[in-house]
Coordinates of C-alpha atoms and ligand atoms in Angstrom, one line a residue:
M120 CA 113.5 107.8 102.0
E121 CA 112.2 104.5 103.3
I122 CA 108.8 103.5 102.0
I123 CA 106.3 102.7 104.6
V124 CA 103.4 100.9 103.0
G125 CA 99.7 101.5 103.9
I126 CA 97.6 98.4 104.2
D127 CA 93.8 98.1 104.5
L128 CA 93.4 94.7 106.0
G129 CA 89.7 94.2 105.2
T130 CA 87.2 91.5 106.1
T131 CA 86.4 90.7 102.5
N132 CA 89.2 92.4 100.6
S133 CA 92.5 93.9 101.3
E134 CA 94.6 96.6 99.6
I135 CA 98.1 97.9 99.8
A136 CA 99.3 101.4 98.7
I137 CA 102.3 103.6 98.8
L138 CA 103.1 107.3 98.5
R139 CA 106.5 107.9 97.1
D140 CA 106.7 111.6 97.2
E141 CA 104.2 114.4 97.6
S142 CA 102.1 113.1 94.7
K143 CA 99.1 110.8 94.8
P144 CA 99.1 107.5 96.6
E145 CA 99.6 104.4 94.3
V146 CA 97.6 101.3 95.0
I147 CA 99.7 98.2 94.2
P148 CA 98.0 95.6 92.1
V149 CA 97.9 92.0 93.3
E150 CA 97.5 89.5 90.3
G151 CA 96.5 92.5 88.2
E152 CA 93.7 93.6 90.5
M153 CA 93.6 96.6 92.9
I154 CA 91.8 94.6 95.5
M155 CA 92.8 91.2 96.9
P156 CA 90.2 88.9 98.5
S157 CA 91.1 88.4 102.2
C158 CA 91.0 84.7 101.6
V159 CA 93.4 82.0 102.6
G160 CA 93.4 78.3 101.8
I161 CA 95.4 75.1 101.4
D162 CA 95.1 73.7 97.9
P163 CA 94.7 69.9 97.2
E164 CA 98.5 69.6 96.9
G165 CA 98.9 71.0 100.4
R166 CA 100.2 74.4 99.2
L167 CA 99.2 77.7 100.8
I168 CA 97.1 79.9 98.6
V169 CA 96.1 83.5 99.3
G170 CA 93.8 86.0 97.6
R171 CA 91.9 85.3 94.4
T172 CA 93.2 81.7 94.0
A173 CA 92.0 80.9 97.5
K174 CA 88.6 82.6 96.9
N175 CA 88.2 80.6 93.7
Q176 CA 88.6 77.3 95.7
M177 CA 86.0 78.4 98.3
V178 CA 83.2 76.6 96.4
S179 CA 85.1 73.4 95.7
H180 CA 87.0 73.1 99.0
P181 CA 85.2 75.2 101.6
E182 CA 86.7 73.1 104.4
N183 CA 90.3 74.2 103.4
T184 CA 89.5 77.8 102.8
V185 CA 88.9 80.7 105.2
L186 CA 87.4 84.1 104.5
S187 CA 86.4 86.9 106.8
I188 CA 89.0 86.0 109.4
K189 CA 89.0 89.7 110.5
R190 CA 85.8 89.0 112.3
R191 CA 87.6 86.7 114.7
M192 CA 90.7 88.9 115.3
G193 CA 91.4 89.2 119.0
E194 CA 89.6 85.9 119.8
N195 CA 91.4 82.9 121.3
A196 CA 90.2 80.8 118.4
T197 CA 91.8 78.4 115.9
V198 CA 91.1 77.6 112.3
T199 CA 92.1 74.3 110.8
L200 CA 93.4 74.3 107.2
G201 CA 95.0 71.3 105.6
G202 CA 95.2 69.5 109.0
K203 CA 97.1 72.4 110.6
S204 CA 95.7 74.8 113.2
F205 CA 96.1 78.5 112.8
S206 CA 95.1 81.5 115.0
P207 CA 93.2 84.4 113.4
E208 CA 96.3 86.5 113.4
E209 CA 98.3 83.8 111.7
I210 CA 95.7 83.6 108.9
S211 CA 95.8 87.4 108.7
S212 CA 99.6 87.3 108.5
F213 CA 99.4 85.2 105.3
I214 CA 97.3 87.9 103.8
L215 CA 99.8 90.5 104.9
A216 CA 102.8 88.5 103.8
R217 CA 101.2 88.1 100.3
M218 CA 100.7 91.8 100.0
K219 CA 104.1 92.5 101.3
S220 CA 105.7 90.3 98.8
E221 CA 103.6 91.8 95.9
A222 CA 104.7 95.3 97.0
E223 CA 108.4 94.1 97.1
K224 CA 108.0 92.8 93.6
Y225 CA 106.4 96.0 92.5
L226 CA 109.1 98.2 94.1
G227 CA 112.0 95.9 93.4
H228 CA 113.3 96.0 97.0
P229 CA 112.3 94.7 100.4
I230 CA 109.9 96.6 102.6
A231 CA 109.9 96.4 106.3
K232 CA 107.4 98.8 107.7
A233 CA 103.7 99.3 107.4
V234 CA 100.7 101.3 108.6
I235 CA 97.7 99.0 109.0
T236 CA 94.1 100.2 109.3
V237 CA 91.5 98.8 111.6
P238 CA 87.8 99.7 112.2
A239 CA 87.5 102.6 114.7
Y240 CA 85.5 100.2 116.8
F241 CA 88.2 97.5 117.1
D242 CA 89.0 97.0 120.8
D243 CA 92.4 96.6 122.4
A244 CA 92.6 92.8 121.8
Q245 CA 91.6 93.2 118.1
R246 CA 94.2 96.0 117.5
N247 CA 96.9 93.9 119.2
A248 CA 96.0 90.9 117.1
T249 CA 96.3 93.0 114.0
K250 CA 99.7 94.3 115.1
D251 CA 100.8 90.7 115.8
A252 CA 99.6 89.6 112.4
G253 CA 101.9 92.3 110.9
V254 CA 104.9 91.0 113.0
L255 CA 104.2 87.4 112.0
A256 CA 104.3 88.5 108.4
G257 CA 107.7 90.1 109.0
L258 CA 106.4 93.7 109.1
D259 CA 107.2 96.3 111.6
V260 CA 103.7 97.9 112.2
V261 CA 104.7 101.5 112.8
R262 CA 101.1 102.7 113.3
I263 CA 97.6 101.3 113.5
I264 CA 95.1 103.9 112.3
N265 CA 91.3 103.8 112.1
E266 CA 89.8 103.1 108.7
P267 CA 87.5 106.2 108.6
T268 CA 90.4 108.4 109.7
A269 CA 92.5 107.0 106.8
A270 CA 89.6 107.7 104.4
A271 CA 89.4 111.3 105.6
L272 CA 93.2 111.7 105.2
A273 CA 93.0 110.4 101.6
Y274 CA 90.0 112.7 100.9
E275 CA 91.6 115.7 102.5
A276 CA 94.8 115.2 100.4
G277 CA 92.8 116.4 97.4
H278 CA 91.1 119.3 99.1
E279 CA 92.2 122.6 100.6
E280 CA 89.1 123.9 102.4
N281 CA 88.2 123.4 106.0
Q282 CA 85.2 121.1 106.5
R283 CA 83.2 118.7 108.7
I284 CA 83.2 115.3 107.1
L285 CA 81.0 112.3 108.0
V286 CA 82.8 109.1 107.0
Y287 CA 80.3 106.3 106.5
D288 CA 82.2 103.0 106.1
L289 CA 80.3 99.8 105.3
G290 CA 82.6 97.0 104.3
G291 CA 82.1 93.2 104.1
G292 CA 82.0 92.6 107.9
T293 CA 82.1 95.9 109.7
F294 CA 80.4 99.2 109.9
D295 CA 81.9 102.4 111.2
V296 CA 80.9 106.0 111.2
S297 CA 83.1 108.9 112.2
L298 CA 82.8 112.6 112.4
V299 CA 86.1 114.2 111.2
V300 CA 86.9 117.8 111.2
V301 CA 89.5 119.2 108.8
E302 CA 90.9 122.6 109.7
N303 CA 94.0 124.1 108.3
G304 CA 95.4 120.7 107.3
I305 CA 94.7 119.1 110.7
V306 CA 92.5 116.0 110.4
E307 CA 90.8 115.5 113.8
V308 CA 88.3 112.7 114.5
K309 CA 85.7 114.1 116.9
A310 CA 83.6 111.0 117.4
S311 CA 83.4 107.4 116.1
H312 CA 80.8 104.7 116.4
G313 CA 80.2 101.4 114.8
D314 CA 79.4 97.8 114.8
T315 CA 82.1 95.1 114.3
H316 CA 79.5 92.6 113.1
L317 CA 77.6 94.3 110.4
G318 CA 78.4 94.5 106.8
G319 CA 77.8 93.4 103.2
D320 CA 78.4 89.8 104.2
D321 CA 75.2 90.0 106.3
F322 CA 73.3 91.2 103.3
D323 CA 74.6 88.1 101.5
R324 CA 73.3 86.0 104.5
L325 CA 69.9 87.7 104.2
L326 CA 69.7 87.1 100.5
I327 CA 70.7 83.4 101.0
D328 CA 67.8 83.1 103.5
Y329 CA 65.5 84.7 101.0
V330 CA 66.5 82.5 98.1
T331 CA 66.6 79.3 100.3
K332 CA 63.0 80.0 101.5
R333 CA 61.7 80.5 98.0
F334 CA 63.6 77.5 96.7
K335 CA 62.1 75.3 99.5
E336 CA 58.7 76.6 98.5
Q337 CA 59.3 75.7 94.9
H338 CA 61.2 72.4 95.3
G339 CA 60.7 71.2 98.9
V340 CA 64.5 71.0 99.4
D341 CA 66.5 72.9 102.0
L342 CA 69.6 74.2 100.2
K343 CA 71.3 74.9 103.5
S344 CA 71.5 71.2 104.3
D345 CA 74.2 70.8 101.7
L346 CA 77.5 72.6 102.3
R347 CA 78.6 72.7 98.7
A348 CA 75.2 74.0 97.6
T349 CA 75.3 76.7 100.3
N350 CA 78.8 77.8 99.1
R351 CA 77.7 77.9 95.4
L352 CA 74.7 79.9 96.5
W353 CA 76.8 82.3 98.6
V354 CA 79.0 83.1 95.5
A355 CA 75.8 83.5 93.3
V356 CA 74.0 85.8 95.7
E357 CA 77.0 88.0 96.2
K358 CA 77.1 88.5 92.4
A359 CA 73.4 89.1 92.3
K360 CA 73.7 91.7 95.1
C361 CA 76.3 93.6 93.2
T362 CA 74.2 93.5 90.0
L363 CA 71.3 94.9 92.0
S364 CA 73.4 98.0 92.8
D365 CA 73.3 98.8 89.0
R366 CA 70.1 97.2 87.8
P367 CA 66.5 96.7 89.0
F368 CA 66.6 92.9 88.6
A369 CA 69.2 90.2 89.0
G370 CA 69.0 86.5 88.0
I371 CA 70.5 83.6 89.9
R372 CA 71.1 80.5 87.8
E373 CA 72.9 77.4 89.2
E374 CA 72.4 74.1 87.5
F375 CA 72.1 70.9 89.6
I376 CA 72.5 72.8 92.8
V377 CA 71.2 69.9 94.8
G378 CA 70.5 66.5 93.2
N379 CA 68.6 67.1 90.0
H380 CA 67.2 70.5 91.0
H381 CA 68.3 73.7 89.3
L382 CA 68.2 77.1 90.9
D383 CA 66.7 79.7 88.5
M384 CA 65.4 82.8 90.2
E385 CA 65.0 86.5 89.6
I386 CA 65.3 88.9 92.5
S387 CA 64.1 92.5 92.3
R388 CA 66.0 95.4 93.8
D389 CA 62.8 96.4 95.7
D390 CA 62.5 93.0 97.4
Y391 CA 66.2 93.0 98.2
E392 CA 66.1 96.5 99.6
E393 CA 63.2 95.6 101.9
T394 CA 65.3 92.6 103.2
I395 CA 68.2 94.8 104.1
R396 CA 66.4 98.0 105.1
P397 CA 66.3 97.1 108.9
M398 CA 70.1 96.6 108.9
L399 CA 70.7 99.9 107.1
R400 CA 68.3 101.6 109.5
K401 CA 70.5 100.4 112.3
T402 CA 73.5 102.1 110.6
M403 CA 71.5 105.3 110.4
D404 CA 70.8 105.2 114.1
T405 CA 74.5 104.8 114.7
V406 CA 75.1 107.9 112.5
H407 CA 72.9 109.9 114.7
A408 CA 74.5 108.6 117.9
C409 CA 77.9 109.7 116.4
L410 CA 76.5 113.2 115.6
T411 CA 75.1 113.4 119.2
D412 CA 78.5 112.5 120.6
S413 CA 80.3 115.1 118.5
L414 CA 77.7 117.7 119.4
F415 CA 77.0 118.5 115.7
L416 CA 73.6 118.7 114.1
P417 CA 73.2 117.0 110.7
K418 CA 73.0 120.4 109.0
A419 CA 76.5 121.2 110.2
I420 CA 78.0 118.5 108.1
D421 CA 79.7 119.6 104.9
K422 CA 80.5 116.3 103.2
I423 CA 79.7 112.6 103.5
I424 CA 82.4 110.2 102.3
L425 CA 81.4 106.7 101.5
V426 CA 83.9 103.9 102.3
G427 CA 83.7 100.1 101.8
G428 CA 82.3 98.1 98.9
A429 CA 78.8 97.7 100.4
T430 CA 78.2 101.5 100.2
R431 CA 77.7 100.9 96.4
T432 CA 74.2 99.7 97.5
P433 CA 72.0 102.6 96.2
L434 CA 69.8 102.4 99.3
V435 CA 72.8 103.5 101.4
S436 CA 73.1 106.8 99.6
Q437 CA 69.4 107.2 99.5
M438 CA 68.9 106.8 103.2
L439 CA 71.8 109.1 104.0
Q440 CA 70.5 111.7 101.7
E441 CA 67.0 111.4 103.3
D442 CA 68.4 111.6 106.9
M443 CA 71.1 114.2 106.4
G444 CA 69.9 116.2 103.5
I445 CA 73.3 115.9 101.7
E446 CA 74.3 113.7 98.7
P447 CA 77.2 111.5 99.7
H448 CA 80.5 111.7 97.7
H449 CA 81.8 109.0 95.5
E450 CA 85.0 110.8 94.2
I451 CA 87.6 108.2 95.4
S452 CA 86.9 104.5 95.0
P453 CA 85.3 103.3 98.3
D454 CA 87.5 100.2 98.0
L455 CA 90.8 102.0 97.8
I456 CA 90.4 105.2 99.8
V457 CA 91.4 103.5 103.1
S458 CA 94.7 102.0 101.9
M459 CA 95.5 105.4 100.2
G460 CA 95.0 107.2 103.5
A461 CA 97.2 104.6 105.3
A462 CA 99.9 105.2 102.6
I463 CA 99.7 108.9 103.2
Q464 CA 100.2 108.3 107.0
G465 CA 103.1 105.9 106.2
A466 CA 104.7 108.5 104.1
A467 CA 104.2 111.2 106.8
I468 CA 105.9 108.9 109.3
S469 CA 108.8 108.3 107.0
G470 CA 109.4 112.0 106.5
V471 CA 107.5 112.8 103.3
K472 CA 105.9 116.2 103.6
T473 CA 102.2 115.7 103.5
K474 CA 99.5 118.3 103.7
S475 CA 97.6 116.8 106.7
I476 CA 98.4 115.9 110.3
L477 CA 96.3 113.3 111.9
V478 CA 94.7 113.6 115.3
D479 CA 92.9 110.4 116.2
I480 CA 90.6 109.5 119.1
T481 CA 89.6 106.6 121.2
P482 CA 86.0 105.4 120.6
Y483 CA 85.9 103.8 124.0
T484 CA 85.9 104.7 127.7
F485 CA 88.4 102.9 129.8
G486 CA 88.3 102.6 133.6
T487 CA 88.5 100.5 136.6
R488 CA 86.3 98.7 139.2
A489 CA 86.0 100.3 142.7
V490 CA 83.9 100.3 145.8
G491 CA 81.2 103.0 145.6
E492 CA 77.6 104.0 145.5
H493 CA 75.3 102.9 142.7
E494 CA 71.6 103.8 142.8
G495 CA 71.8 104.6 146.5
M496 CA 73.5 101.3 147.4
M497 CA 77.1 100.5 148.2
T498 CA 78.7 98.1 145.7
D499 CA 82.1 96.8 145.0
D500 CA 81.3 96.7 141.3
M501 CA 81.2 100.4 140.5
F502 CA 82.8 101.4 137.2
V503 CA 85.1 104.5 137.4
P504 CA 86.0 105.9 134.0
V505 CA 89.5 107.1 133.7
I506 CA 90.0 107.8 129.9
K507 CA 86.8 109.1 128.4
R508 CA 85.4 108.1 125.0
N509 CA 86.4 110.4 122.2
S510 CA 89.6 111.6 123.9
S511 CA 92.4 112.6 121.4
L512 CA 95.2 110.1 121.1
P513 CA 97.7 109.7 122.7
V514 CA 96.2 110.3 126.1
S515 CA 97.3 109.7 129.6
K516 CA 95.0 110.1 132.6
E517 CA 95.5 109.6 136.3
E518 CA 93.0 109.1 139.0
L519 CA 93.4 108.7 142.8
F520 CA 91.9 105.7 144.6
Y521 CA 92.2 104.6 148.2
T522 CA 92.8 101.3 149.9
Y523 CA 89.7 99.9 151.5
H524 CA 91.0 98.0 154.6
D525 CA 93.6 98.7 157.3
N526 CA 96.9 96.9 156.7
Q527 CA 95.9 96.1 153.1
E528 CA 98.9 94.3 151.5
K529 CA 97.7 94.0 147.9
I530 CA 95.2 95.4 145.5
L531 CA 93.7 93.9 142.3
V532 CA 93.7 96.5 139.5
E533 CA 91.0 95.6 137.0
I534 CA 90.5 97.4 133.7
F535 CA 87.2 97.6 131.8
Q536 CA 86.1 99.2 128.6
G537 CA 82.6 100.6 128.2
D538 CA 80.1 103.2 129.6
D539 CA 77.9 101.2 131.9
P540 CA 77.9 102.3 135.6
L541 CA 78.6 98.8 136.8
A542 CA 82.0 97.3 135.9
S543 CA 80.6 93.9 135.2
D544 CA 78.3 95.3 132.5
N545 CA 81.4 96.5 130.6
I546 CA 84.0 94.6 128.7
F547 CA 86.8 93.2 130.9
I548 CA 90.2 94.1 129.4
G549 CA 92.7 92.7 131.9
D550 CA 93.8 92.8 135.5
F551 CA 96.9 92.5 137.7
W552 CA 97.8 92.4 141.4
I553 CA 100.0 95.0 143.0
K554 CA 101.5 93.3 146.2
G555 CA 103.7 94.4 149.1
L556 CA 101.8 97.6 150.0
S557 CA 103.0 99.3 153.2
K558 CA 100.2 98.0 155.5
A559 CA 98.9 101.5 156.1
R560 CA 95.5 102.4 157.5
A561 CA 92.6 102.2 155.1
G562 CA 92.5 105.2 152.8
S563 CA 96.1 105.0 151.7
P564 CA 96.3 106.7 148.3
I565 CA 96.9 104.7 145.1
L566 CA 97.4 106.5 141.8
L567 CA 96.1 104.7 138.8
N568 CA 97.5 105.9 135.4
L569 CA 96.0 104.8 132.1
E570 CA 98.0 105.6 129.0
L571 CA 96.5 105.0 125.5
D572 CA 99.0 105.3 122.7
I573 CA 98.5 106.5 119.2
N574 CA 97.6 102.9 118.1
G575 CA 95.0 102.6 120.8
I576 CA 97.1 100.2 122.9
L577 CA 96.6 100.6 126.7
K578 CA 99.4 100.8 129.4
V579 CA 98.2 100.7 133.0
T580 CA 100.3 101.8 136.0
A581 CA 99.2 101.5 139.6
K582 CA 101.4 103.2 142.2
E583 CA 101.2 103.4 146.0
K584 CA 101.7 107.2 146.6
T585 CA 103.5 107.0 149.9
T586 CA 106.1 104.4 149.0
G587 CA 106.3 104.8 145.2
L588 CA 105.8 101.0 144.8
S589 CA 104.4 100.6 141.4
K590 CA 103.5 98.1 138.6
T591 CA 102.9 98.7 134.9
V592 CA 101.1 96.3 132.6
T593 CA 100.4 96.6 128.9
M594 CA 96.9 95.3 128.4
D595 CA 97.6 93.1 125.4
T596 CA 97.9 89.6 126.7
T597 CA 94.6 88.8 128.3
K598 CA 92.6 87.8 125.3
K599 CA 95.2 86.4 123.0
G600 CA 97.5 84.1 124.8
N601 CA 101.2 84.5 125.3
V602 CA 102.8 87.5 123.5
S603 CA 106.3 86.4 124.5
N604 CA 106.2 83.6 122.0
L605 CA 105.5 86.0 119.1
E606 CA 109.0 85.9 117.8
E607 CA 109.0 82.1 117.8
R608 CA 105.6 82.2 116.0
R609 CA 107.0 84.7 113.5
R610 CA 109.9 82.3 112.7
N611 CA 107.4 79.4 112.3
I612 CA 105.3 81.4 110.0
A613 CA 108.3 82.5 108.0
A614 CA 109.4 78.9 107.8
F615 CA 105.9 77.9 106.7
L616 CA 105.9 80.6 104.0
E617 CA 109.3 79.6 102.9
E618 CA 108.4 75.9 102.9
D619 CA 105.5 76.9 100.7
E620 CA 107.8 78.8 98.4
D621 CA 110.1 75.7 98.2
A622 CA 107.1 73.7 97.2
G623 CA 106.3 76.1 94.5
G624 CA 103.2 77.6 96.2
E625 CA 101.6 80.6 94.5
A626 CA 102.5 79.3 91.1
D627 CA 102.8 82.7 89.5
A628 CA 105.3 83.9 92.1
F629 CA 108.4 82.6 90.5
S630 CA 109.8 84.2 87.4
S631 CA 113.0 82.3 86.6
D632 CA 113.7 78.6 86.4
I633 CA 112.1 76.7 89.3
E634 CA 115.0 74.3 89.9
D635 CA 117.6 77.1 90.1
K636 CA 115.4 78.9 92.6
Q637 CA 114.9 75.8 94.7
N638 CA 118.6 75.3 94.8
L639 CA 119.1 78.9 95.8
I640 CA 116.6 78.6 98.7
V641 CA 117.9 75.3 99.9
R642 CA 121.5 76.7 99.9
A643 CA 120.3 79.9 101.6
K644 CA 118.5 77.8 104.3
G645 CA 121.6 75.6 104.9
L646 CA 123.9 78.6 105.1
R647 CA 121.6 80.5 107.4
K648 CA 121.2 77.6 109.8
R649 CA 125.0 77.4 110.1
A650 CA 125.3 81.1 110.5
E651 CA 122.5 81.2 113.2
G652 CA 124.5 78.5 115.1
L653 CA 127.5 80.8 115.2
L654 CA 125.8 84.0 116.3
S655 CA 126.3 83.4 120.0
T656 CA 130.0 82.4 119.7
V657 CA 131.4 85.1 117.5
N658 CA 132.4 88.7 118.5
E659 CA 129.8 91.5 118.5
E660 CA 130.9 93.0 115.2
D661 CA 130.8 89.7 113.3
A662 CA 127.5 88.8 114.9
A663 CA 126.0 92.1 113.8
E664 CA 127.2 91.6 110.2
L665 CA 125.9 88.0 110.2
S666 CA 122.5 89.1 111.5
S667 CA 122.3 91.8 108.9
I668 CA 123.0 89.3 106.1
L669 CA 120.5 86.8 107.5
E670 CA 117.8 89.5 107.6
Q671 CA 118.6 90.6 104.1
S672 CA 118.5 87.0 102.9
R673 CA 115.1 86.5 104.4
H674 CA 113.8 89.7 102.8
A675 CA 115.3 88.8 99.4
I676 CA 113.6 85.3 99.5
A677 CA 110.3 86.9 100.5
A678 CA 110.7 89.4 97.6
Q679 CA 111.8 86.7 95.2
D680 CA 114.8 88.7 94.4
W681 CA 117.0 85.8 93.2
E682 CA 120.0 87.8 92.2
T683 CA 120.2 89.2 95.8
V684 CA 119.6 85.8 97.3
A685 CA 122.5 84.4 95.2
R686 CA 124.8 87.3 96.2
L687 CA 123.9 87.0 99.9
N688 CA 124.6 83.2 99.7
E689 CA 128.1 84.0 98.5
S690 CA 128.6 86.6 101.2
L691 CA 127.4 84.2 103.9
S692 CA 129.5 81.4 102.5
D693 CA 132.6 83.7 102.6
M694 CA 131.9 84.7 106.2
L695 CA 131.3 81.2 107.4
F696 CA 134.6 80.1 105.8
Y697 CA 136.5 82.6 107.9
L698 CA 134.4 82.3 111.1
E699 CA 134.1 78.5 111.2
D700 CA 137.8 78.1 110.9
Ligands
AMP116 P1 85.1 95.8 101.6 O1 85.2 95.1 102.9 O2 85.1 97.3 101.7 O3 86.0 95.2 100.6 O4 83.6 95.5 101.1 C1 83.2 94.3 100.7 C2 81.7 94.2 100.6 O5 81.2 95.1 99.7 C3 81.3 92.8 100.3 O6 80.2 92.4 101.1 C4 80.9 93.0 98.8 O7 79.9 92.0 98.4 C5 80.3 94.3 98.9 N1 80.2 94.9 97.5 C6 81.2 95.1 96.6 N2 80.8 95.6 95.5 C7 79.5 95.9 95.7 C8 78.4 96.4 94.9 N3 78.6 96.8 93.6 N4 77.2 96.5 95.4 C9 76.9 96.1 96.7 N5 77.8 95.5 97.5 C10 79.1 95.4 97.0

């Protein structure tokens, strides 16, 4: 059975797992560690570095290293590394490609498909950007699932009884809370709330402010005015923060942090907790909003599962226990539980019998703008919800609207996400014109259908009822540029990754003699180029065979399976000999 990997593409760290049969999910180590920093950089030799190596160069070369790219997913932004510009999904694709190649090494064969998790609160553009990152990394993303749902799936795999689970997920950059009901093996998310800009990284920021303030009082120097000092401080405070999860005090010592000044400071857990308490209070308010949405009282909750590294902060458990009256569970590692759940979902899709079935929900309301009454006044900015928040996925809803003017020839369909009564107070998702209407009198019916798929991706159809004239648009292009060039971008990224392999990037990645491998790659590239040139001229059968070898060759290089690369080179060479004749 084909293995579909599960990937937790995190803000700070990422994990990849598989489930081979009905047993437990296996988390695949990267450089010997179960978690890989979501960090990408270009080293001084111009090579691409990903994971721990990249994180290690964060202090010395912050300008050529990027962390927390997940926070920018879905934005039309670029990041410059080593003089080249990359979009957030391209940076994420390097992280995914690295994990894909580690999984291929671990399994000994190529992998093509993945389930990737996202925070429940990720919007349409962020989900699409995540899918695109997968495609750019050469992965077919068969499903995007919400992180808390994945956690509940992994937890449920080890338990038989029916229960109501609160999943509290505090990672490096995002916070999510979901109410999940498990009944007879069906995992159903009843409500989800969150904040895409709150997490352990913010605690680091608060600690940096705290230390910088004390340092200025002691030495009269602002540490933040020096980028290198700030980066050293950032690494040091994160370490101290983790220490404070286990000890009442943590020391920070950095020699010559600026000029002749040394940083030598002790921080108490009490002081640290006071600093972060307002942020944690905010997460508790979100927990209560989620409960209200799901119509459950705190006492109806059976279990609280903690997800994300930042939940190791003792104050998190303490505040949850005070608010909810239940002690949170720590049975499965909060770092690994999400990737394990994604692996279970991947296995279920590939046909492995799993105990649980997933029913996911949308945490957002989607609707359109129309003319209507708001607070006693007519407005052309009224928001009409079509798909309501917390609907189970997939969902398809249709609403009837009417043209406003006589002889109206076109209408603008605008889609928003949110719950405010005025459309302009919600998040604009996308729009399109439907033209060539039948010039009927005002009041001609227009059917608007919104369809949200299992990955939370939105398809909008507007149809003139009398003529059947209709237009369908998938709302995935508005915030992230041109999707049609995705395949071209994927090829560029593949070429970039291959170039990097040619240059010997990721030094540990090659196991046999470098020169032999370079020769193999150079020969494979040359043969592939010739073969690609022939694809449009040969008959269908030969073209299909060539395409298959080309694909296998790309996979084999990505998996560093040199024996297969050599074998495929010979096959290609044989085929070219006969086809080029
Ligand atoms: P995640 O996104 O789930 O990988 O979580 C990463 C966040 O968890 C980062 O902000 C880490 O600094 C934080 N973290 C990891 N271990 C601990 C710990 N022992 N105590 C407090 N925070 C931690």
